[in-house]
Amino acid sequence: MSIEVRHLNKRFGDFVALDDVTVSLPTGQLTALLGPSGGGKSTLLRIIAGLDSADSGTVSIEGTEATHLPPQKRNVGFVFQHYAVFKHMSVAKNVAFGLEIRKRPKDEIAHRVDELLKLVHLSQFSHRMPSQLSGGQRQRMALARALAVEPSVLLLDEPFGALDAKVRKELREWLRNLHDEVQVTTVFVTHDQEEALEVADEIVVVNEGRVEQVGTPDQLYDEPANDFVMSFLGEVTHLGGVSLRPHDVELDITPRLAGAVEGTISRMVRIGFEVRLTVLTVDGDEVSVVATRTHARAQGLAEGSTVWLTPADGATMVPRMAAVAG
């Protein structure tokens, strides 16, 4: 394992930021720390980086006990949400900064900067100032600067949070490709579920200072440990005694299957090829259902229609009591 975190605790006054957090982050993988704002994920990342210290617990990086090491001795690269660029330096000078303070030979610095600017597709902008770049270009520059010193671990704190949706999507695809090329162990913080599911090899779900579940995107989506993980990683609705995904609810105009629950369509909205329905059941549940436009038309569905609902075969379901107990 590249990063071993053991029994970390951190308080800010009365607020518990981390509560006995233990997690192992694999070498060479891209791991997402995913959770709601204030859940503890950025605090965990900053403690790994050495930018904050824990009240108790240990951090090991690449087999080295790093709990009390200063950031510059941990061999980590760190990228913030708001770039933290040197505004008075050119793009090339920003990327070269870490190498220059380490007093590397000038020809080595020039070669490394040239190599990295090609990697992040900024070669043609090397002499520009950061203010002359777009937000996405500035973030790519920040990543190149972090990679310049060849860190053993790259840590990204909401790296695309300040960018608009289109640029975010482009950059996360770019980050995945970059990671596959450079193979540096990468940990990034996000509260964007789609970002984590699309980019990460492994996801650590953090909530209220605790690790709720660790696994691959498919494991977390298909086998959530509890109601929180399930609801945080996608839309959830409730039918009978279980929580499940709206697209995992079978809807029929006749009671075709045993155990089907009767209800009435109270709302029906078409969004592109999807039709989203709200069904009020005889049991008092308000169930969200997603169907294709073709299925809705074939069934002749309309607001006021009587329908019967059942969980689809293979549906991911969590008992509703888990939400209460959790």
mmCIF file with all atom_site columns, C-alpha atoms in Angstrom, residues 114-321:
data_model
loop_
_atom_site.group_PDB
_atom_site.id
_atom_site.type_symbol
_atom_site.label_atom_id
_atom_site.label_alt_id
_atom_site.label_comp_id
_atom_site.label_asym_id
_atom_site.label_entity_id
_atom_site.label_seq_id
_atom_site.pdbx_PDB_ins_code
_atom_site.Cartn_x
_atom_site.Cartn_y
_atom_site.Cartn_z
_atom_site.occupancy
_atom_site.B_iso_or_equiv
_atom_site.pdbx_formal_charge
_atom_site.auth_seq_id
_atom_site.auth_comp_id
_atom_site.auth_asym_id
_atom_site.auth_atom_id
_atom_site.pdbx_PDB_model_num
ATOM 1   C CA . ASP A 1 114 ? 9.532   20.980  -21.612 1.00 0.00 ? 114 ASP A CA 1
ATOM 2   C CA . GLU A 1 115 ? 8.524   17.358  -20.997 1.00 0.00 ? 115 GLU A CA 1
ATOM 3   C CA . LEU A 1 116 ? 5.763   18.300  -18.558 1.00 0.00 ? 116 LEU A CA 1
ATOM 4   C CA . LEU A 1 117 ? 4.320   21.121  -20.653 1.00 0.00 ? 117 LEU A CA 1
ATOM 5   C CA . LYS A 1 118 ? 3.993   18.658  -23.543 1.00 0.00 ? 118 LYS A CA 1
ATOM 6   C CA . LEU A 1 119 ? 2.325   16.173  -21.186 1.00 0.00 ? 119 LEU A CA 1
ATOM 7   C CA . VAL A 1 120 ? -0.312  18.712  -20.088 1.00 0.00 ? 120 VAL A CA 1
ATOM 8   C CA . HIS A 1 121 ? -0.676  20.226  -23.595 1.00 0.00 ? 121 HIS A CA 1
ATOM 9   C CA . LEU A 1 122 ? 0.633   23.672  -22.671 1.00 0.00 ? 122 LEU A CA 1
ATOM 10  C CA . SER A 1 123 ? 3.895   23.846  -24.650 1.00 0.00 ? 123 SER A CA 1
ATOM 11  C CA . GLN A 1 124 ? 2.652   26.739  -26.773 1.00 0.00 ? 124 GLN A CA 1
ATOM 12  C CA . PHE A 1 125 ? 1.795   28.753  -23.639 1.00 0.00 ? 125 PHE A CA 1
ATOM 13  C CA . SER A 1 126 ? 5.133   28.400  -21.826 1.00 0.00 ? 126 SER A CA 1
ATOM 14  C CA . HIS A 1 127 ? 5.938   32.135  -21.915 1.00 0.00 ? 127 HIS A CA 1
ATOM 15  C CA . ARG A 1 128 ? 2.455   33.343  -21.023 1.00 0.00 ? 128 ARG A CA 1
ATOM 16  C CA . MET A 1 129 ? 1.487   34.620  -17.571 1.00 0.00 ? 129 MET A CA 1
ATOM 17  C CA . PRO A 1 130 ? -1.161  32.689  -15.587 1.00 0.00 ? 130 PRO A CA 1
ATOM 18  C CA . SER A 1 131 ? -3.661  35.539  -16.066 1.00 0.00 ? 131 SER A CA 1
ATOM 19  C CA . GLN A 1 132 ? -3.552  34.843  -19.804 1.00 0.00 ? 132 GLN A CA 1
ATOM 20  C CA . LEU A 1 133 ? -4.724  31.248  -19.358 1.00 0.00 ? 133 LEU A CA 1
ATOM 21  C CA . SER A 1 134 ? -8.230  29.836  -18.979 1.00 0.00 ? 134 SER A CA 1
ATOM 22  C CA . GLY A 1 135 ? -9.226  28.201  -15.703 1.00 0.00 ? 135 GLY A CA 1
ATOM 23  C CA . GLY A 1 136 ? -8.728  24.730  -17.149 1.00 0.00 ? 136 GLY A CA 1
ATOM 24  C CA . GLN A 1 137 ? -5.294  25.652  -18.482 1.00 0.00 ? 137 GLN A CA 1
ATOM 25  C CA . ARG A 1 138 ? -4.253  27.079  -15.101 1.00 0.00 ? 138 ARG A CA 1
ATOM 26  C CA . GLN A 1 139 ? -5.274  23.863  -13.391 1.00 0.00 ? 139 GLN A CA 1
ATOM 27  C CA . ARG A 1 140 ? -3.275  21.794  -15.901 1.00 0.00 ? 140 ARG A CA 1
ATOM 28  C CA . MET A 1 141 ? -0.301  24.062  -15.180 1.00 0.00 ? 141 MET A CA 1
ATOM 29  C CA . ALA A 1 142 ? -0.759  23.477  -11.440 1.00 0.00 ? 142 ALA A CA 1
ATOM 30  C CA . LEU A 1 143 ? -0.742  19.716  -12.033 1.00 0.00 ? 143 LEU A CA 1
ATOM 31  C CA . ALA A 1 144 ? 2.453   19.986  -14.112 1.00 0.00 ? 144 ALA A CA 1
ATOM 32  C CA . ARG A 1 145 ? 4.096   21.994  -11.313 1.00 0.00 ? 145 ARG A CA 1
ATOM 33  C CA . ALA A 1 146 ? 3.123   19.349  -8.751  1.00 0.00 ? 146 ALA A CA 1
ATOM 34  C CA . LEU A 1 147 ? 4.492   16.567  -10.970 1.00 0.00 ? 147 LEU A CA 1
ATOM 35  C CA . ALA A 1 148 ? 7.774   18.381  -11.691 1.00 0.00 ? 148 ALA A CA 1
ATOM 36  C CA . VAL A 1 149 ? 9.507   17.169  -8.515  1.00 0.00 ? 149 VAL A CA 1
ATOM 37  C CA . GLU A 1 150 ? 8.485   13.552  -9.253  1.00 0.00 ? 150 GLU A CA 1
ATOM 38  C CA . PRO A 1 151 ? 6.398   13.024  -6.118  1.00 0.00 ? 151 PRO A CA 1
ATOM 39  C CA . SER A 1 152 ? 5.633   9.522   -4.894  1.00 0.00 ? 152 SER A CA 1
ATOM 40  C CA . VAL A 1 153 ? 2.065   10.660  -4.207  1.00 0.00 ? 153 VAL A CA 1
ATOM 41  C CA . LEU A 1 154 ? -0.062  13.338  -5.910  1.00 0.00 ? 154 LEU A CA 1
ATOM 42  C CA . LEU A 1 155 ? -2.786  14.889  -3.725  1.00 0.00 ? 155 LEU A CA 1
ATOM 43  C CA . LEU A 1 156 ? -5.602  16.928  -5.306  1.00 0.00 ? 156 LEU A CA 1
ATOM 44  C CA . ASP A 1 157 ? -8.093  18.909  -3.191  1.00 0.00 ? 157 ASP A CA 1
ATOM 45  C CA . GLU A 1 158 ? -11.278 19.525  -5.220  1.00 0.00 ? 158 GLU A CA 1
ATOM 46  C CA . PRO A 1 159 ? -9.037  20.164  -8.257  1.00 0.00 ? 159 PRO A CA 1
ATOM 47  C CA . PHE A 1 160 ? -11.857 21.088  -10.624 1.00 0.00 ? 160 PHE A CA 1
ATOM 48  C CA . GLY A 1 161 ? -14.279 22.652  -8.132  1.00 0.00 ? 161 GLY A CA 1
ATOM 49  C CA . ALA A 1 162 ? -13.836 26.218  -9.398  1.00 0.00 ? 162 ALA A CA 1
ATOM 50  C CA . LEU A 1 163 ? -14.522 25.335  -13.046 1.00 0.00 ? 163 LEU A CA 1
ATOM 51  C CA . ASP A 1 164 ? -17.761 25.172  -15.016 1.00 0.00 ? 164 ASP A CA 1
ATOM 52  C CA . ALA A 1 165 ? -19.424 21.828  -15.762 1.00 0.00 ? 165 ALA A CA 1
ATOM 53  C CA . LYS A 1 166 ? -18.166 21.450  -19.342 1.00 0.00 ? 166 LYS A CA 1
ATOM 54  C CA . VAL A 1 167 ? -14.532 22.169  -18.420 1.00 0.00 ? 167 VAL A CA 1
ATOM 55  C CA . ARG A 1 168 ? -14.801 19.888  -15.367 1.00 0.00 ? 168 ARG A CA 1
ATOM 56  C CA . LYS A 1 169 ? -15.886 16.996  -17.577 1.00 0.00 ? 169 LYS A CA 1
ATOM 57  C CA . GLU A 1 170 ? -13.080 17.615  -20.065 1.00 0.00 ? 170 GLU A CA 1
ATOM 58  C CA . LEU A 1 171 ? -10.477 17.850  -17.303 1.00 0.00 ? 171 LEU A CA 1
ATOM 59  C CA . ARG A 1 172 ? -11.522 14.722  -15.465 1.00 0.00 ? 172 ARG A CA 1
ATOM 60  C CA . GLU A 1 173 ? -11.214 12.725  -18.690 1.00 0.00 ? 173 GLU A CA 1
ATOM 61  C CA . TRP A 1 174 ? -7.798  14.349  -19.166 1.00 0.00 ? 174 TRP A CA 1
ATOM 62  C CA . LEU A 1 175 ? -6.792  13.531  -15.555 1.00 0.00 ? 175 LEU A CA 1
ATOM 63  C CA . ARG A 1 176 ? -7.698  9.864   -16.043 1.00 0.00 ? 176 ARG A CA 1
ATOM 64  C CA . ASN A 1 177 ? -5.574  9.706   -19.197 1.00 0.00 ? 177 ASN A CA 1
ATOM 65  C CA . LEU A 1 178 ? -2.720  11.578  -17.496 1.00 0.00 ? 178 LEU A CA 1
ATOM 66  C CA . HIS A 1 179 ? -2.757  9.182   -14.557 1.00 0.00 ? 179 HIS A CA 1
ATOM 67  C CA . ASP A 1 180 ? -2.657  6.181   -16.870 1.00 0.00 ? 180 ASP A CA 1
ATOM 68  C CA . GLU A 1 181 ? 0.385   7.698   -18.549 1.00 0.00 ? 181 GLU A CA 1
ATOM 69  C CA . VAL A 1 182 ? 2.445   8.783   -15.509 1.00 0.00 ? 182 VAL A CA 1
ATOM 70  C CA . GLN A 1 183 ? 1.221   6.092   -13.046 1.00 0.00 ? 183 GLN A CA 1
ATOM 71  C CA . VAL A 1 184 ? 1.817   8.201   -9.931  1.00 0.00 ? 184 VAL A CA 1
ATOM 72  C CA . THR A 1 185 ? -0.277  7.268   -6.892  1.00 0.00 ? 185 THR A CA 1
ATOM 73  C CA . THR A 1 186 ? -3.030  9.896   -6.872  1.00 0.00 ? 186 THR A CA 1
ATOM 74  C CA . VAL A 1 187 ? -5.601  10.810  -4.214  1.00 0.00 ? 187 VAL A CA 1
ATOM 75  C CA . PHE A 1 188 ? -8.230  13.418  -4.984  1.00 0.00 ? 188 PHE A CA 1
ATOM 76  C CA . VAL A 1 189 ? -10.985 14.959  -2.901  1.00 0.00 ? 189 VAL A CA 1
ATOM 77  C CA . THR A 1 190 ? -14.393 15.520  -4.468  1.00 0.00 ? 190 THR A CA 1
ATOM 78  C CA . HIS A 1 191 ? -18.035 15.847  -3.477  1.00 0.00 ? 191 HIS A CA 1
ATOM 79  C CA . ASP A 1 192 ? -19.058 15.145  -7.093  1.00 0.00 ? 192 ASP A CA 1
ATOM 80  C CA . GLN A 1 193 ? -20.328 11.566  -7.297  1.00 0.00 ? 193 GLN A CA 1
ATOM 81  C CA . GLU A 1 194 ? -20.172 11.404  -11.098 1.00 0.00 ? 194 GLU A CA 1
ATOM 82  C CA . GLU A 1 195 ? -16.567 12.628  -11.028 1.00 0.00 ? 195 GLU A CA 1
ATOM 83  C CA . ALA A 1 196 ? -15.559 9.900   -8.563  1.00 0.00 ? 196 ALA A CA 1
ATOM 84  C CA . LEU A 1 197 ? -17.444 7.144   -10.398 1.00 0.00 ? 197 LEU A CA 1
ATOM 85  C CA . GLU A 1 198 ? -15.987 8.140   -13.767 1.00 0.00 ? 198 GLU A CA 1
ATOM 86  C CA . VAL A 1 199 ? -12.349 8.763   -12.812 1.00 0.00 ? 199 VAL A CA 1
ATOM 87  C CA . ALA A 1 200 ? -11.365 6.713   -9.750  1.00 0.00 ? 200 ALA A CA 1
ATOM 88  C CA . ASP A 1 201 ? -10.017 3.178   -9.464  1.00 0.00 ? 201 ASP A CA 1
ATOM 89  C CA . GLU A 1 202 ? -11.134 3.153   -5.838  1.00 0.00 ? 202 GLU A CA 1
ATOM 90  C CA . ILE A 1 203 ? -13.464 5.352   -3.791  1.00 0.00 ? 203 ILE A CA 1
ATOM 91  C CA . VAL A 1 204 ? -13.311 6.069   -0.054  1.00 0.00 ? 204 VAL A CA 1
ATOM 92  C CA . VAL A 1 205 ? -16.668 7.417   1.138   1.00 0.00 ? 205 VAL A CA 1
ATOM 93  C CA . VAL A 1 206 ? -16.172 9.787   4.075   1.00 0.00 ? 206 VAL A CA 1
ATOM 94  C CA . ASN A 1 207 ? -19.052 11.163  6.150   1.00 0.00 ? 207 ASN A CA 1
ATOM 95  C CA . GLU A 1 208 ? -19.123 12.922  9.533   1.00 0.00 ? 208 GLU A CA 1
ATOM 96  C CA . GLY A 1 209 ? -15.440 12.171  10.057  1.00 0.00 ? 209 GLY A CA 1
ATOM 97  C CA . ARG A 1 210 ? -15.771 8.424   9.468   1.00 0.00 ? 210 ARG A CA 1
ATOM 98  C CA . VAL A 1 211 ? -15.081 6.068   6.568   1.00 0.00 ? 211 VAL A CA 1
ATOM 99  C CA . GLU A 1 212 ? -18.419 4.596   5.491   1.00 0.00 ? 212 GLU A CA 1
ATOM 100 C CA . GLN A 1 213 ? -17.098 2.253   2.776   1.00 0.00 ? 213 GLN A CA 1
ATOM 101 C CA . VAL A 1 214 ? -14.080 1.618   0.533   1.00 0.00 ? 214 VAL A CA 1
ATOM 102 C CA . GLY A 1 215 ? -14.294 -0.102  -2.841  1.00 0.00 ? 215 GLY A CA 1
ATOM 103 C CA . THR A 1 216 ? -14.311 0.196   -6.606  1.00 0.00 ? 216 THR A CA 1
ATOM 104 C CA . PRO A 1 217 ? -16.981 2.401   -8.216  1.00 0.00 ? 217 PRO A CA 1
ATOM 105 C CA . ASP A 1 218 ? -18.924 -0.710  -9.253  1.00 0.00 ? 218 ASP A CA 1
ATOM 106 C CA . GLN A 1 219 ? -18.744 -2.215  -5.754  1.00 0.00 ? 219 GLN A CA 1
ATOM 107 C CA . LEU A 1 220 ? -20.001 0.951   -4.082  1.00 0.00 ? 220 LEU A CA 1
ATOM 108 C CA . TYR A 1 221 ? -22.796 1.491   -6.595  1.00 0.00 ? 221 TYR A CA 1
ATOM 109 C CA . ASP A 1 222 ? -23.961 -2.138  -6.747  1.00 0.00 ? 222 ASP A CA 1
ATOM 110 C CA . GLU A 1 223 ? -23.184 -3.224  -3.158  1.00 0.00 ? 223 GLU A CA 1
ATOM 111 C CA . PRO A 1 224 ? -23.515 -0.167  -0.886  1.00 0.00 ? 224 PRO A CA 1
ATOM 112 C CA . ALA A 1 225 ? -22.703 -0.851  2.757   1.00 0.00 ? 225 ALA A CA 1
ATOM 113 C CA . ASN A 1 226 ? -25.577 1.261   4.021   1.00 0.00 ? 226 ASN A CA 1
ATOM 114 C CA . ASP A 1 227 ? -28.314 3.685   3.097   1.00 0.00 ? 227 ASP A CA 1
ATOM 115 C CA . PHE A 1 228 ? -25.959 6.700   3.222   1.00 0.00 ? 228 PHE A CA 1
ATOM 116 C CA . VAL A 1 229 ? -23.540 5.258   0.663   1.00 0.00 ? 229 VAL A CA 1
ATOM 117 C CA . MET A 1 230 ? -26.393 4.228   -1.587  1.00 0.00 ? 230 MET A CA 1
ATOM 118 C CA . SER A 1 231 ? -28.083 7.627   -1.475  1.00 0.00 ? 231 SER A CA 1
ATOM 119 C CA . PHE A 1 232 ? -24.823 9.543   -1.904  1.00 0.00 ? 232 PHE A CA 1
ATOM 120 C CA . LEU A 1 233 ? -23.813 7.588   -5.017  1.00 0.00 ? 233 LEU A CA 1
ATOM 121 C CA . GLY A 1 234 ? -26.996 8.072   -6.979  1.00 0.00 ? 234 GLY A CA 1
ATOM 122 C CA . GLU A 1 235 ? -30.710 8.699   -6.888  1.00 0.00 ? 235 GLU A CA 1
ATOM 123 C CA . VAL A 1 236 ? -32.679 6.623   -4.394  1.00 0.00 ? 236 VAL A CA 1
ATOM 124 C CA . THR A 1 237 ? -36.351 5.994   -3.870  1.00 0.00 ? 237 THR A CA 1
ATOM 125 C CA . HIS A 1 238 ? -38.314 3.859   -1.394  1.00 0.00 ? 238 HIS A CA 1
ATOM 126 C CA . LEU A 1 239 ? -40.715 1.026   -2.115  1.00 0.00 ? 239 LEU A CA 1
ATOM 127 C CA . GLY A 1 240 ? -42.174 -1.025  0.686   1.00 0.00 ? 240 GLY A CA 1
ATOM 128 C CA . GLY A 1 241 ? -39.411 -1.735  3.172   1.00 0.00 ? 241 GLY A CA 1
ATOM 129 C CA . VAL A 1 242 ? -36.406 -1.066  0.933   1.00 0.00 ? 242 VAL A CA 1
ATOM 130 C CA . SER A 1 243 ? -34.376 1.717   -0.660  1.00 0.00 ? 243 SER A CA 1
ATOM 131 C CA . LEU A 1 244 ? -33.549 1.213   -4.342  1.00 0.00 ? 244 LEU A CA 1
ATOM 132 C CA . ARG A 1 245 ? -32.719 3.145   -7.520  1.00 0.00 ? 245 ARG A CA 1
ATOM 133 C CA . PRO A 1 246 ? -35.584 4.687   -9.540  1.00 0.00 ? 246 PRO A CA 1
ATOM 134 C CA . HIS A 1 247 ? -34.404 2.822   -12.660 1.00 0.00 ? 247 HIS A CA 1
ATOM 135 C CA . ASP A 1 248 ? -34.614 -0.452  -10.703 1.00 0.00 ? 248 ASP A CA 1
ATOM 136 C CA . VAL A 1 249 ? -38.390 -0.141  -10.187 1.00 0.00 ? 249 VAL A CA 1
ATOM 137 C CA . GLU A 1 250 ? -40.505 -2.204  -12.607 1.00 0.00 ? 250 GLU A CA 1
ATOM 138 C CA . LEU A 1 251 ? -43.779 -0.482  -13.545 1.00 0.00 ? 251 LEU A CA 1
ATOM 139 C CA . ASP A 1 252 ? -46.771 -2.324  -15.076 1.00 0.00 ? 252 ASP A CA 1
ATOM 140 C CA . ILE A 1 253 ? -50.357 -1.391  -15.873 1.00 0.00 ? 253 ILE A CA 1
ATOM 141 C CA . THR A 1 254 ? -51.554 -4.795  -14.565 1.00 0.00 ? 254 THR A CA 1
ATOM 142 C CA . PRO A 1 255 ? -50.497 -6.682  -11.390 1.00 0.00 ? 255 PRO A CA 1
ATOM 143 C CA . ARG A 1 256 ? -48.231 -9.036  -13.371 1.00 0.00 ? 256 ARG A CA 1
ATOM 144 C CA . LEU A 1 257 ? -46.010 -10.170 -10.474 1.00 0.00 ? 257 LEU A CA 1
ATOM 145 C CA . ALA A 1 258 ? -46.809 -11.399 -6.971  1.00 0.00 ? 258 ALA A CA 1
ATOM 146 C CA . GLY A 1 259 ? -46.137 -8.769  -4.334  1.00 0.00 ? 259 GLY A CA 1
ATOM 147 C CA . ALA A 1 260 ? -46.574 -5.830  -6.728  1.00 0.00 ? 260 ALA A CA 1
ATOM 148 C CA . VAL A 1 261 ? -47.605 -2.610  -4.985  1.00 0.00 ? 261 VAL A CA 1
ATOM 149 C CA . GLU A 1 262 ? -50.524 -0.639  -6.405  1.00 0.00 ? 262 GLU A CA 1
ATOM 150 C CA . GLY A 1 263 ? -50.194 3.097   -6.969  1.00 0.00 ? 263 GLY A CA 1
ATOM 151 C CA . THR A 1 264 ? -51.262 6.120   -8.997  1.00 0.00 ? 264 THR A CA 1
ATOM 152 C CA . ILE A 1 265 ? -49.039 8.257   -11.225 1.00 0.00 ? 265 ILE A CA 1
ATOM 153 C CA . SER A 1 266 ? -49.181 11.755  -9.722  1.00 0.00 ? 266 SER A CA 1
ATOM 154 C CA . ARG A 1 267 ? -46.509 13.384  -11.899 1.00 0.00 ? 267 ARG A CA 1
ATOM 155 C CA . MET A 1 268 ? -44.909 12.549  -15.219 1.00 0.00 ? 268 MET A CA 1
ATOM 156 C CA . VAL A 1 269 ? -42.021 14.490  -16.803 1.00 0.00 ? 269 VAL A CA 1
ATOM 157 C CA . ARG A 1 270 ? -40.196 13.670  -20.012 1.00 0.00 ? 270 ARG A CA 1
ATOM 158 C CA . ILE A 1 271 ? -36.486 14.580  -20.168 1.00 0.00 ? 271 ILE A CA 1
ATOM 159 C CA . GLY A 1 272 ? -35.067 13.537  -23.525 1.00 0.00 ? 272 GLY A CA 1
ATOM 160 C CA . PHE A 1 273 ? -35.361 9.767   -23.902 1.00 0.00 ? 273 PHE A CA 1
ATOM 161 C CA . GLU A 1 274 ? -36.290 9.352   -20.211 1.00 0.00 ? 274 GLU A CA 1
ATOM 162 C CA . VAL A 1 275 ? -39.646 9.645   -18.526 1.00 0.00 ? 275 VAL A CA 1
ATOM 163 C CA . ARG A 1 276 ? -39.565 10.377  -14.802 1.00 0.00 ? 276 ARG A CA 1
ATOM 164 C CA . LEU A 1 277 ? -42.641 9.456   -12.829 1.00 0.00 ? 277 LEU A CA 1
ATOM 165 C CA . THR A 1 278 ? -43.830 9.973   -9.276  1.00 0.00 ? 278 THR A CA 1
ATOM 166 C CA . VAL A 1 279 ? -46.158 7.229   -8.070  1.00 0.00 ? 279 VAL A CA 1
ATOM 167 C CA . LEU A 1 280 ? -48.240 7.477   -4.887  1.00 0.00 ? 280 LEU A CA 1
ATOM 168 C CA . THR A 1 281 ? -48.745 3.925   -3.572  1.00 0.00 ? 281 THR A CA 1
ATOM 169 C CA . VAL A 1 282 ? -51.611 2.556   -1.507  1.00 0.00 ? 282 VAL A CA 1
ATOM 170 C CA . ASP A 1 283 ? -49.035 2.053   1.268   1.00 0.00 ? 283 ASP A CA 1
ATOM 171 C CA . GLY A 1 284 ? -48.381 5.795   1.416   1.00 0.00 ? 284 GLY A CA 1
ATOM 172 C CA . ASP A 1 285 ? -44.983 5.811   -0.328  1.00 0.00 ? 285 ASP A CA 1
ATOM 173 C CA . GLU A 1 286 ? -44.067 8.442   -2.924  1.00 0.00 ? 286 GLU A CA 1
ATOM 174 C CA . VAL A 1 287 ? -41.972 6.399   -5.345  1.00 0.00 ? 287 VAL A CA 1
ATOM 175 C CA . SER A 1 288 ? -39.741 7.833   -8.072  1.00 0.00 ? 288 SER A CA 1
ATOM 176 C CA . VAL A 1 289 ? -39.572 5.710   -11.223 1.00 0.00 ? 289 VAL A CA 1
ATOM 177 C CA . VAL A 1 290 ? -37.449 6.186   -14.351 1.00 0.00 ? 290 VAL A CA 1
ATOM 178 C CA . ALA A 1 291 ? -38.682 4.605   -17.578 1.00 0.00 ? 291 ALA A CA 1
ATOM 179 C CA . THR A 1 292 ? -37.743 4.985   -21.226 1.00 0.00 ? 292 THR A CA 1
ATOM 180 C CA . ARG A 1 293 ? -39.990 7.047   -23.459 1.00 0.00 ? 293 ARG A CA 1
ATOM 181 C CA . THR A 1 294 ? -40.639 3.908   -25.542 1.00 0.00 ? 294 THR A CA 1
ATOM 182 C CA . HIS A 1 295 ? -41.794 1.929   -22.485 1.00 0.00 ? 295 HIS A CA 1
ATOM 183 C CA . ALA A 1 296 ? -44.018 4.765   -21.261 1.00 0.00 ? 296 ALA A CA 1
ATOM 184 C CA . ARG A 1 297 ? -45.680 5.084   -24.668 1.00 0.00 ? 297 ARG A CA 1
ATOM 185 C CA . ALA A 1 298 ? -46.149 1.330   -25.032 1.00 0.00 ? 298 ALA A CA 1
ATOM 186 C CA . GLN A 1 299 ? -47.869 1.188   -21.629 1.00 0.00 ? 299 GLN A CA 1
ATOM 187 C CA . GLY A 1 300 ? -50.005 4.240   -22.393 1.00 0.00 ? 300 GLY A CA 1
ATOM 188 C CA . LEU A 1 301 ? -48.878 5.895   -19.155 1.00 0.00 ? 301 LEU A CA 1
ATOM 189 C CA . ALA A 1 302 ? -50.357 9.217   -18.089 1.00 0.00 ? 302 ALA A CA 1
ATOM 190 C CA . GLU A 1 303 ? -50.888 11.195  -14.909 1.00 0.00 ? 303 GLU A CA 1
ATOM 191 C CA . GLY A 1 304 ? -53.726 9.538   -13.004 1.00 0.00 ? 304 GLY A CA 1
ATOM 192 C CA . SER A 1 305 ? -52.978 6.049   -14.387 1.00 0.00 ? 305 SER A CA 1
ATOM 193 C CA . THR A 1 306 ? -53.130 3.129   -11.956 1.00 0.00 ? 306 THR A CA 1
ATOM 194 C CA . VAL A 1 307 ? -49.924 1.069   -12.012 1.00 0.00 ? 307 VAL A CA 1
ATOM 195 C CA . TRP A 1 308 ? -48.211 -1.713  -10.070 1.00 0.00 ? 308 TRP A CA 1
ATOM 196 C CA . LEU A 1 309 ? -44.614 -1.489  -8.873  1.00 0.00 ? 309 LEU A CA 1
ATOM 197 C CA . THR A 1 310 ? -42.023 -4.185  -8.076  1.00 0.00 ? 310 THR A CA 1
ATOM 198 C CA . PRO A 1 311 ? -38.235 -4.170  -7.662  1.00 0.00 ? 311 PRO A CA 1
ATOM 199 C CA . ALA A 1 312 ? -36.526 -5.274  -10.890 1.00 0.00 ? 312 ALA A CA 1
ATOM 200 C CA . ASP A 1 313 ? -34.583 -8.532  -11.005 1.00 0.00 ? 313 ASP A CA 1
ATOM 201 C CA . GLY A 1 314 ? -31.042 -7.900  -9.761  1.00 0.00 ? 314 GLY A CA 1
ATOM 202 C CA . ALA A 1 315 ? -31.938 -4.523  -8.262  1.00 0.00 ? 315 ALA A CA 1
ATOM 203 C CA . THR A 1 316 ? -29.613 -3.096  -5.600  1.00 0.00 ? 316 THR A CA 1
ATOM 204 C CA . MET A 1 317 ? -31.670 -2.791  -2.422  1.00 0.00 ? 317 MET A CA 1
ATOM 205 C CA . VAL A 1 318 ? -30.924 -1.672  1.135   1.00 0.00 ? 318 VAL A CA 1
ATOM 206 C CA . PRO A 1 319 ? -33.434 -2.156  3.975   1.00 0.00 ? 319 PRO A CA 1
ATOM 207 C CA . ARG A 1 320 ? -34.965 1.177   4.957   1.00 0.00 ? 320 ARG A CA 1
ATOM 208 C CA . MET A 1 321 ? -34.262 0.368   8.589   1.00 0.00 ? 321 MET A CA 1
#
